[in-house]
Tab-separated table of C-alpha atoms and ligand atoms in Angstrom:
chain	number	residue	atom	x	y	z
A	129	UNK	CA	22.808	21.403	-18.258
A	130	UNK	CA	22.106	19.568	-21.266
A	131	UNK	CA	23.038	15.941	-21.666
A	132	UNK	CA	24.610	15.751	-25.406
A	133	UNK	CA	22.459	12.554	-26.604
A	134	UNK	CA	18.704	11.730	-26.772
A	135	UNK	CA	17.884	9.842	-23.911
A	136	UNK	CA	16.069	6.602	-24.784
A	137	UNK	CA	14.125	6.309	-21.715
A	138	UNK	CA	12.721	3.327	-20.174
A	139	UNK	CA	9.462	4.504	-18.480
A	140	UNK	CA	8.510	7.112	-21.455
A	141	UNK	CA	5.084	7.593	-20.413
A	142	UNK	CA	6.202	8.055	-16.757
A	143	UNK	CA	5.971	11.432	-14.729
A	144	UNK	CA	6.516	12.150	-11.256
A	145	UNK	CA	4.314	10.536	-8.898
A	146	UNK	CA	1.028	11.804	-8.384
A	147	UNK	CA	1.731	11.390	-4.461
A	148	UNK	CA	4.583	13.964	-4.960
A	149	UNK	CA	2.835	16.514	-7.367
A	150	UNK	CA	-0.339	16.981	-4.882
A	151	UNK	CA	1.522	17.210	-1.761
A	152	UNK	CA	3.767	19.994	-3.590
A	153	UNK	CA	1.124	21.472	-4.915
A	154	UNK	CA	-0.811	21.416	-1.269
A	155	UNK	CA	2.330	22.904	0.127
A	156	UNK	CA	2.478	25.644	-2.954
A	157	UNK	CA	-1.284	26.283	-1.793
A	158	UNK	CA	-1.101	26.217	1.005
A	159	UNK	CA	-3.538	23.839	1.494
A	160	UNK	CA	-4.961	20.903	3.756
A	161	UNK	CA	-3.391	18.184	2.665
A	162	UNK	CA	-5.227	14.764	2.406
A	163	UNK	CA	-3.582	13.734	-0.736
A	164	UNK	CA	-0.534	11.885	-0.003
A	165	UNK	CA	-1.282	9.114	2.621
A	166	UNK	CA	0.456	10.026	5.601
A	167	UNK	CA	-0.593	11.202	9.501
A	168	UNK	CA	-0.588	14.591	10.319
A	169	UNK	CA	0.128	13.885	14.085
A	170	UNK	CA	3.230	12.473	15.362
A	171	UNK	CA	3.860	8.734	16.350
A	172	UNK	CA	4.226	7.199	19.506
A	173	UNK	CA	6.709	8.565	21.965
A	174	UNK	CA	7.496	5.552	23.165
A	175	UNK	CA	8.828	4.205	20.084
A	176	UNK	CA	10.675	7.743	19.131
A	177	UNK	CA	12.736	7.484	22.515
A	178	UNK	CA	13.437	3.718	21.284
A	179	UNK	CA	15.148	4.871	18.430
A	180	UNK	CA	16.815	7.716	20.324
A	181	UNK	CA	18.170	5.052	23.225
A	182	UNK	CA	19.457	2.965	20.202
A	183	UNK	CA	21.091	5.521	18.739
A	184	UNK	CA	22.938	6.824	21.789
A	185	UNK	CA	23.754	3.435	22.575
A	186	UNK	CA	25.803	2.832	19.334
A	187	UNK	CA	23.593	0.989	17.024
A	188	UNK	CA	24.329	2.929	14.404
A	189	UNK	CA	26.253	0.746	11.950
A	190	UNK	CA	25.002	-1.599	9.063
A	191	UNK	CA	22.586	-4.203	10.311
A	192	UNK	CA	22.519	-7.746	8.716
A	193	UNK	CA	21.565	-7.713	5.212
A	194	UNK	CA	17.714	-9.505	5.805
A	195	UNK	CA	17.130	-7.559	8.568
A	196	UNK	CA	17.671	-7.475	12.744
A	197	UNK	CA	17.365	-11.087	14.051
A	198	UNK	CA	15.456	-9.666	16.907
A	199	UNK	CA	12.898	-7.834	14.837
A	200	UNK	CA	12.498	-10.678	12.532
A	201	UNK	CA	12.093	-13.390	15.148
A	202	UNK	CA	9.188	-10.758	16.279
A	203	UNK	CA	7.340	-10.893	13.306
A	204	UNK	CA	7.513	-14.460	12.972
A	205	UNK	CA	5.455	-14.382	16.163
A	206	UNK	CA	3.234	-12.182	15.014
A	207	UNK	CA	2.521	-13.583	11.368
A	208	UNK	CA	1.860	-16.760	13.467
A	209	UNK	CA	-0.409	-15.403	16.141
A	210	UNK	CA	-2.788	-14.023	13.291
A	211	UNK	CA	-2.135	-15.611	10.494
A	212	UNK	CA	-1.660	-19.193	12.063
A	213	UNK	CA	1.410	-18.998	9.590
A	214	UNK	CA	5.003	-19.884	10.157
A	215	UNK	CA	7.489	-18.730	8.847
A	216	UNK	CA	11.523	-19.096	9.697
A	217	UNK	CA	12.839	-15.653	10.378
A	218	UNK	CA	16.171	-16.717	9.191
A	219	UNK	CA	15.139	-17.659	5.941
A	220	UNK	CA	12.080	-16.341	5.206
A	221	UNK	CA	11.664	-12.817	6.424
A	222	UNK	CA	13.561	-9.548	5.544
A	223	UNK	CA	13.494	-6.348	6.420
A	224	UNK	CA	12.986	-3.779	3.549
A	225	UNK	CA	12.910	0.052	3.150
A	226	UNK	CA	8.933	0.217	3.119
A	227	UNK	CA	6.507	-1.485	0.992
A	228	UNK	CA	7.638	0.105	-2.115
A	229	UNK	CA	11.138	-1.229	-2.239
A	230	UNK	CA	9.960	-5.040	-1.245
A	231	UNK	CA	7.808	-4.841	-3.763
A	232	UNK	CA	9.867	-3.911	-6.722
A	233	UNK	CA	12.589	-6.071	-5.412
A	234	UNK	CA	9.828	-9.202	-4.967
A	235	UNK	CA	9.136	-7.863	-8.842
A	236	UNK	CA	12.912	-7.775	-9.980
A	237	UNK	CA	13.581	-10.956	-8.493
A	238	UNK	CA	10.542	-12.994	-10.410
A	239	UNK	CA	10.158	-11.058	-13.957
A	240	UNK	CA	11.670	-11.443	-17.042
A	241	UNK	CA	11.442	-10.210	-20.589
A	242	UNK	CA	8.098	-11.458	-21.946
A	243	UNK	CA	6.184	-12.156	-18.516
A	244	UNK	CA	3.073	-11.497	-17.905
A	245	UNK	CA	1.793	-9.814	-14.384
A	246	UNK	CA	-1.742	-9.319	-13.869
A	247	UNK	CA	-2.951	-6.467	-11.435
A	248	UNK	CA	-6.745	-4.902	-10.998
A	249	UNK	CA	-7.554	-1.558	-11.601
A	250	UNK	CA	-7.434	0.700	-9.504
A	251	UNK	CA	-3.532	-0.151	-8.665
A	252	UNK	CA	-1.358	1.311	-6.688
A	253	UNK	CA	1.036	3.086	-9.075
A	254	UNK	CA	4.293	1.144	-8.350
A	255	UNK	CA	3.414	-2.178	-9.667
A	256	UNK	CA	3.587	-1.375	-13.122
A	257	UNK	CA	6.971	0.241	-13.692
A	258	UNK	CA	8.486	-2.297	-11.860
A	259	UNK	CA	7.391	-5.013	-13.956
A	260	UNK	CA	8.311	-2.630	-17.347
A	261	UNK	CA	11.585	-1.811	-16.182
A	262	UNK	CA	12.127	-5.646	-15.836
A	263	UNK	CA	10.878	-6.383	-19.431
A	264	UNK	CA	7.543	-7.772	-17.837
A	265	UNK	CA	3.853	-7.043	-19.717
A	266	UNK	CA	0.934	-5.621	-17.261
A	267	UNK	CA	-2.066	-7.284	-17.933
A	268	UNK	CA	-4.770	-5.181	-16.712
A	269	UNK	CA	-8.178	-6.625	-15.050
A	270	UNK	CA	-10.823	-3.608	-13.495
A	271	UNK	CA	-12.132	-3.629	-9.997
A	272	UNK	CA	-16.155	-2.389	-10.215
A	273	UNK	CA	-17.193	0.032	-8.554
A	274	UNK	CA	-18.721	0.081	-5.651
A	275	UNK	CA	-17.080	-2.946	-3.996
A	276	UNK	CA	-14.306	-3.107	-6.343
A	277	UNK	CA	-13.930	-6.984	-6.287
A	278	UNK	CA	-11.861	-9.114	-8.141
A	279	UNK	CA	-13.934	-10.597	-11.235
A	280	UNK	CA	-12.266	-14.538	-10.924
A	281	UNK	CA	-13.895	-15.089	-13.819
A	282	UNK	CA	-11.893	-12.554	-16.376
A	283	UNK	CA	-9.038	-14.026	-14.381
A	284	UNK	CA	-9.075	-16.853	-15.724
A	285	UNK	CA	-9.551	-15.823	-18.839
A	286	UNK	CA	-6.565	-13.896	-18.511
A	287	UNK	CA	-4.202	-16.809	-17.325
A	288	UNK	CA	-1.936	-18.314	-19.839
A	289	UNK	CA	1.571	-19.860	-19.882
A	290	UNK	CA	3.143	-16.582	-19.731
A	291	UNK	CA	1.609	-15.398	-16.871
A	292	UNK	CA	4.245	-15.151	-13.894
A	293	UNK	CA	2.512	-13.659	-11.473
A	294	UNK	CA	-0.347	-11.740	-10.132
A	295	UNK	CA	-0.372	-8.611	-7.454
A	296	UNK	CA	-2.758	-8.223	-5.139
A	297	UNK	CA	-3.747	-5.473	-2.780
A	298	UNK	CA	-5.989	-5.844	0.314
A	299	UNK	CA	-7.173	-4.218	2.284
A	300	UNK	CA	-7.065	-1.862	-0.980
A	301	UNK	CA	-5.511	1.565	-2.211
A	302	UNK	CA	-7.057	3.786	-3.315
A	303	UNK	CA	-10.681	2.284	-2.968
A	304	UNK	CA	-10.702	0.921	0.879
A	305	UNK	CA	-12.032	-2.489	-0.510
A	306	UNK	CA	-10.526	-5.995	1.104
A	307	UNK	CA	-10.638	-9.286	-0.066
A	308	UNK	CA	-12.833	-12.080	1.477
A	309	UNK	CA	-12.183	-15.692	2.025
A	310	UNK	CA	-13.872	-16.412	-0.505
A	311	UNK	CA	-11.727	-14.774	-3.241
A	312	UNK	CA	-8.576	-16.334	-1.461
A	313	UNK	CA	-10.123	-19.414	-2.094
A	314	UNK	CA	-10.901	-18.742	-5.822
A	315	UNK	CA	-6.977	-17.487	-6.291
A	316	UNK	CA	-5.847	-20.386	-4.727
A	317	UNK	CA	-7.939	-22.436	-7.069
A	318	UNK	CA	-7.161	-20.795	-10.172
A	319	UNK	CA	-3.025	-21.186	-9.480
A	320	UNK	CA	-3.055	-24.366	-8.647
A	321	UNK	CA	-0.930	-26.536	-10.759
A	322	UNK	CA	1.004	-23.433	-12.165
A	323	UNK	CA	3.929	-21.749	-11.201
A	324	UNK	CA	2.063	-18.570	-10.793
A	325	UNK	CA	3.692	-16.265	-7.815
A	326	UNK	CA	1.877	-13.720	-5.996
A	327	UNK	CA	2.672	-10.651	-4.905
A	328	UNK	CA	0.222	-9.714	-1.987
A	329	UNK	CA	0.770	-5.618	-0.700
A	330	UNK	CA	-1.099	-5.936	2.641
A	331	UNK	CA	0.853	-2.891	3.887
A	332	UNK	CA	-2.774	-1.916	5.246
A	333	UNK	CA	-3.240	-4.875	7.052
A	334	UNK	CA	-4.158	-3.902	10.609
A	335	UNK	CA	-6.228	-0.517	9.400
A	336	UNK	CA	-9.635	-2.707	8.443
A	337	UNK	CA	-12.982	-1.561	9.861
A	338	UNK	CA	-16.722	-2.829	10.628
A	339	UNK	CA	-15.405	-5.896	12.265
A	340	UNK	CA	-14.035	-7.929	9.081
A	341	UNK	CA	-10.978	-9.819	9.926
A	342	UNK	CA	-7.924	-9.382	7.490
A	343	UNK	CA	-7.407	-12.377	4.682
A	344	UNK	CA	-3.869	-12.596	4.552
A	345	UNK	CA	-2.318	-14.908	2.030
A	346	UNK	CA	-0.615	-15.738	5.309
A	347	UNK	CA	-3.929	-17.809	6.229
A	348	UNK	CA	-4.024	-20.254	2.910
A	349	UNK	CA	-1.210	-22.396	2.899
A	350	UNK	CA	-1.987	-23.016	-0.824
A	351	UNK	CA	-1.235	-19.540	-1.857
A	352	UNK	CA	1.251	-18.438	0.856
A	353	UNK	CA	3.402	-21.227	-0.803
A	354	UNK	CA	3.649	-19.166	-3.510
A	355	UNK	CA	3.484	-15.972	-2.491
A	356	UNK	CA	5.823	-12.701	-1.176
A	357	UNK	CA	3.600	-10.489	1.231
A	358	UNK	CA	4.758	-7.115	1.873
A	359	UNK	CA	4.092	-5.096	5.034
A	360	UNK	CA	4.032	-1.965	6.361
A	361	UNK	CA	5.544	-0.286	9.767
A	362	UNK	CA	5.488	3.315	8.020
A	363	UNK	CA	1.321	2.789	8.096
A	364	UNK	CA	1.671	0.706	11.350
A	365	UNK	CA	3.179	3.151	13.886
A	366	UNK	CA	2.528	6.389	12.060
A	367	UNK	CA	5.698	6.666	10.869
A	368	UNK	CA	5.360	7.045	6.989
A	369	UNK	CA	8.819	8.748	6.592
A	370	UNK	CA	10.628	6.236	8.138
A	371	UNK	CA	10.386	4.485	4.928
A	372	UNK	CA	10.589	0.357	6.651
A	373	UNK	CA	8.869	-2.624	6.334
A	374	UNK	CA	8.859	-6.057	5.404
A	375	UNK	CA	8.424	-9.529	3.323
A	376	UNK	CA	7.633	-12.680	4.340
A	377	UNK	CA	8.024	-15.824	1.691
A	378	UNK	CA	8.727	-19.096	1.495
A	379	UNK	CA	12.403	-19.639	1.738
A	380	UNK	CA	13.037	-20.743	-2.093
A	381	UNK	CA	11.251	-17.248	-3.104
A	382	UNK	CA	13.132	-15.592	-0.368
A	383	UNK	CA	16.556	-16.648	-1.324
A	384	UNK	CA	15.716	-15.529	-4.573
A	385	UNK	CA	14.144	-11.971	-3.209
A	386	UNK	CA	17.524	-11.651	-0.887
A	387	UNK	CA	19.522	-11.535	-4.248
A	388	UNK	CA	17.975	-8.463	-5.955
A	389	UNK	CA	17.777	-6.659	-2.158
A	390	UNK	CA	21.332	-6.755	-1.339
A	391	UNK	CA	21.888	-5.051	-4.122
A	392	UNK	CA	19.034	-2.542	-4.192
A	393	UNK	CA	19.284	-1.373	-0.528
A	394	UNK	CA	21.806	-3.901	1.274
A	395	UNK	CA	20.033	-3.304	4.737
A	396	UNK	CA	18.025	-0.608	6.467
A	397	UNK	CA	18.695	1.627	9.115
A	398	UNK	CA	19.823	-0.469	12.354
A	399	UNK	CA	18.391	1.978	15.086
A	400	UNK	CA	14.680	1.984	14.048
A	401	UNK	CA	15.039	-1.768	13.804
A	402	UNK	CA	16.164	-2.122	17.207
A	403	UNK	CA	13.534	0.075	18.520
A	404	UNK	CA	10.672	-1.906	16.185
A	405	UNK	CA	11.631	-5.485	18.039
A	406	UNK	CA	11.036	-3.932	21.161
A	407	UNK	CA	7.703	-1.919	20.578
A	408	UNK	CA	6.279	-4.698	18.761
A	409	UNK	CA	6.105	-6.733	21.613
A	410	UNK	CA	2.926	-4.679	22.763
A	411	UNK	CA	0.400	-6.045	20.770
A	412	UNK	CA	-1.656	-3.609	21.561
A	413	UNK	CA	-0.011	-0.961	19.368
A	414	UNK	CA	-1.208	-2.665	16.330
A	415	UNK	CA	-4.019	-4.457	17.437
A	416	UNK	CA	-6.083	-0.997	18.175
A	417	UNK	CA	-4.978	0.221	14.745
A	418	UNK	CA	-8.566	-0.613	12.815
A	419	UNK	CA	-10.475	1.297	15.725
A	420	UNK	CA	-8.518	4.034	15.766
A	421	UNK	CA	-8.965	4.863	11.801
A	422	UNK	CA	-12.464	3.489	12.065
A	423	UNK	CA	-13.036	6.415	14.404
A	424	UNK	CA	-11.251	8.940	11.781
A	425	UNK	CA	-13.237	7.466	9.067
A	426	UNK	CA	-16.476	7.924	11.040
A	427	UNK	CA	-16.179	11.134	12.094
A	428	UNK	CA	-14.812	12.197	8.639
A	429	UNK	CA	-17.594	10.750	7.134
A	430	UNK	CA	-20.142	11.674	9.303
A	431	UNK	CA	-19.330	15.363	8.490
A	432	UNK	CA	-19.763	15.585	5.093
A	433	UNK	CA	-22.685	12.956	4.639
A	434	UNK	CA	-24.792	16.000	3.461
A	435	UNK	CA	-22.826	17.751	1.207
A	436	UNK	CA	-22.620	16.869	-3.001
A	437	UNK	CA	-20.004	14.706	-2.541
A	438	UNK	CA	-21.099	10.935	-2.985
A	439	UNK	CA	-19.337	8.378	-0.611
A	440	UNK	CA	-18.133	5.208	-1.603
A	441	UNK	CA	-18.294	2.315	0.755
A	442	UNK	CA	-14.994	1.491	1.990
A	443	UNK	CA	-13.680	-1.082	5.000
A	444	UNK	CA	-9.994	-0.814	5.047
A	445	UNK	CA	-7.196	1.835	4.560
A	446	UNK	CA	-6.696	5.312	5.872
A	447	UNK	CA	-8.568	6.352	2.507
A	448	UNK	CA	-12.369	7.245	1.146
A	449	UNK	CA	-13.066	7.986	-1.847
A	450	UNK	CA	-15.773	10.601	-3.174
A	451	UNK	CA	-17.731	10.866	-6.447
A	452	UNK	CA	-17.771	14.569	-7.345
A	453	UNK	CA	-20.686	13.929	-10.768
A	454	UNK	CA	-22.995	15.921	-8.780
A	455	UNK	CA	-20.647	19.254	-8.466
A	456	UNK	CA	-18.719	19.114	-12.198
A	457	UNK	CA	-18.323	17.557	-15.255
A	458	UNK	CA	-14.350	18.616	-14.996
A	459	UNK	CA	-11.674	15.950	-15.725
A	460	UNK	CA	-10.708	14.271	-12.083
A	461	UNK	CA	-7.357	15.568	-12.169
A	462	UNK	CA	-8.375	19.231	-13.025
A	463	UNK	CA	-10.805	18.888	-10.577
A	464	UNK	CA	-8.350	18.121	-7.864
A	465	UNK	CA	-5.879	21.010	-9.087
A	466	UNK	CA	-8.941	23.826	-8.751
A	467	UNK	CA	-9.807	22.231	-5.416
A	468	UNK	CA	-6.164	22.193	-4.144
A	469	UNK	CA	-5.829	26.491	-5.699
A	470	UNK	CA	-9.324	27.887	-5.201
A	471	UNK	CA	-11.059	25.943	-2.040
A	472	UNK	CA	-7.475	24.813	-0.043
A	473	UNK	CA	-7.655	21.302	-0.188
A	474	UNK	CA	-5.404	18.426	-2.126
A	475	UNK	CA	-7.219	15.078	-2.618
A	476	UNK	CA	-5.370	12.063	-5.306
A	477	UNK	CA	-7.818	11.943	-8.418
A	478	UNK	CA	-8.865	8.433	-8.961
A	479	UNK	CA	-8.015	8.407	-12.956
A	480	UNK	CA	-4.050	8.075	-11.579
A	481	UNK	CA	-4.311	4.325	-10.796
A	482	UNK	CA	-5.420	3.294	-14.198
A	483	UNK	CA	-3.050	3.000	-17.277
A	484	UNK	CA	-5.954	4.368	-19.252
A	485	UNK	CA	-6.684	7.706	-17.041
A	486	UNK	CA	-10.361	6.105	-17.103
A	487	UNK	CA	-12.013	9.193	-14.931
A	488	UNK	CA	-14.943	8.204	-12.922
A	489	UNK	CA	-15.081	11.576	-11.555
A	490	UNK	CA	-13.335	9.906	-8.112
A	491	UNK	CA	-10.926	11.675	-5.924
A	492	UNK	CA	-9.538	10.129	-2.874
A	493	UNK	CA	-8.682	11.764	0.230
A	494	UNK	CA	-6.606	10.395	3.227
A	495	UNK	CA	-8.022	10.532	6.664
A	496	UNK	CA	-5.214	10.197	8.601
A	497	UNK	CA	-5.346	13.188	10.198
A	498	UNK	CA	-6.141	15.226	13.039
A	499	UNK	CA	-9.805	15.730	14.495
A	500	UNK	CA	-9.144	19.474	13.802
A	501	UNK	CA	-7.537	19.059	10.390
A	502	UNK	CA	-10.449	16.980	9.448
A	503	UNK	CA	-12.850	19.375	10.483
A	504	UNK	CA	-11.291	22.163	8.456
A	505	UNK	CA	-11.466	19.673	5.173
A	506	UNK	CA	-15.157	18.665	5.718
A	507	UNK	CA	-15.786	22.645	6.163
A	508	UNK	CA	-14.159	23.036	2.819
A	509	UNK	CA	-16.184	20.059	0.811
A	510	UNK	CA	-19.411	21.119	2.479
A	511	UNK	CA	-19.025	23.971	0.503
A	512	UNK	CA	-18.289	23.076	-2.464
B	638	LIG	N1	1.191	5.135	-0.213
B	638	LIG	C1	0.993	6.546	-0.220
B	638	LIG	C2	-0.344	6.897	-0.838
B	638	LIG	O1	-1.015	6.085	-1.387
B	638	LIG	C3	2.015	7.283	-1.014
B	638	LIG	C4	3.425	6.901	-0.870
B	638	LIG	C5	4.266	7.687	-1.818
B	638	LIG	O2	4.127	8.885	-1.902
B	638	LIG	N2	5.061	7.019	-2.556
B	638	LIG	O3	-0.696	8.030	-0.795
């Protein structure tokens, strides 16, 4: 069918998302897949036959608009046993369908024409179309390799009256770096007196390894006065398709976030909420989370430590990241095609999280996966 006019579009330079075109591709391939971040083994029965009992038990019409009282009055508690933060569930919490949507809506709620949002490279590749579709400009700062911290000093360089807000990411995709105390401490300084928001995606925050603690925003008053933090359950409970998470905020930034997600998503799906309040109540089924990948990481790891591929350190996320400037010279994302068609296996290359392609001959894989799945990759990449 052809649509009679030009389209004038408003993400030109926008494709589908590299998430989508590897896991295709994997499937096309037939390959192992440890592009897209998701598990490859199921989640927790438990929390499956929640959903099921909910459903058969007729909670399956529209739930409030911010969310399930129940499961918001939950993660209150939790927020507050962690993060010694409060917040008011009926205010200040909603319910969202997964990190993506809370973010763009925390976005759509905050930008205008002619803000500025600063984000470090390598981002996640949501944050800027969301600010471009809302007539916001993406100021770009780099993350250096191999710790890929936050430079505070090109920060605030970058700071001006136009700048609206700034996104954070930690623990981080796609490099597995957090954020310390310490760089809380310099954010907090460097807003201070403005009317700077932050966006903090923490949807990683219980996968975070070698004993560090996570720095929410959660923990500085300062900052969490300004700031919407988005989390996870998708990541949480192995549930990636279940597409439902959250934001926290301060109740002025809330009301305003409630605005833009009635009318993005209304509510999400009741059952799944229902079954959330209950299984949160065990602690332990997020508390165990960093072990668990730290295991997965380990082993992973521990596997391929002798072939070409160079690790980079990483202490958060179900991802690690490997130089390949040993094996080729190939663009990243060629690289990853070949890999994904001739050897069977899909990795992200790096280049995609940076509005300038910059290649650093990177790809990252996701180790979310099976002990045997993970075996089969590290076969593959030894060989190569
Ligand atoms: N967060 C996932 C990743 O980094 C992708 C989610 C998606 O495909 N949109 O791989």
């Amino acid at each position: 069918m052809n649509y009679p006019n030009s389209i004038n579009s408003k993400l030109p330079n926008v494709g589908t998302t590299i998430f989508t075109v590897m896991s295709k591709l994997a499937t096309d391939n037939n390959a192992i897949n440890l592009s897209q971040g998701f598990p490859d083994f199921s989640c927790n029965e438990e929390l499956i036959g929640l959903v099921n009992k909910h459903m058969l038990k007729g909670n399956n019409q529209y739930a409030p608009m911010a969310g399930l009282m129940s499961l918001r009055e939950i993660i209150a508690e939790k927020t507050e046993d962690l993060y010694s933060a409060k917040y008011d569930p009926e205010t200040e919490i909603t319910i969202t369908a997964g990190g993506t949507q809370a973010i763009f809506t925390a976005i759509s709620a905050m930008i205008r024409e002619g803000d500025e949002v600063i984000i470090f490279e390598p981002a996640y590749d949501c944050y800027k179309p969301a600010v471009e579709l809302n007539g916001g400009k993406t100021i770009y700062l780099q993350l250096k390799a191999p710790h890929y911290a936050i430079d505070w000093e090109e920060v605030k360089k970058v700071i001006n009256y136009r700048t609206k807000m700034i996104i954070i990411n930690t623990p981080h995709n796609p490099t597995g770096s957090i954020m310390t105390a310490a760089d809380m401490a310099k954010l907090e300084k460097l807003t201070k007196g403005t009317d700077i928001v932050i966006v903090s995606d923490e949807v990683y925050e219980h996968i975070i390894f070698d004993g560090y603690e996570h720095q929410s925003v959660a923990r500085f008053p300062k900052l969490a006065e300004r700031s919407f933090i988005i989390s996870s359950f998708g990541k949480t409970y192995h549930a990636t398709g279940w597409k439902i998470g959250y934001c926290v905020a301060p109740k002025k930034l809330m009301a305003e976030f409630r605005k833009v997600h009635q009318f993005i998503v209304f509510c999400v799906n009741t059952p799944i909420q229902y079954a959330l309040a209950e299984f949160l109540k065990n602690k332990k089924n997020y508390l165990g989370l960093g072990n668990f990948y730290q295991k997965k990481r380990d082993y992973f790891n521990k596997m391929i430590k002798n072939s070409n591929f160079k690790l980079e350190p990483a202490s958060g996320t179900y991802f690690q990241l490997l130089n390949y400037s040993e094996i080729s010279k190939e663009k990243d994302s060629n690289f990853a095609i070949r890999l994904t068609k001739e050897f069977g296996i899909a990795s992200i290359p790096v280049s995609m999280f940076y509005h300038h392609s910059i290649d650093n001959k990177m790809l990252r894989f996701c180790f979310a996966k099976k002990e045997e799945t993970l075996e089969k990759a590290a076969e593959i990449l030894n060989k190569i």
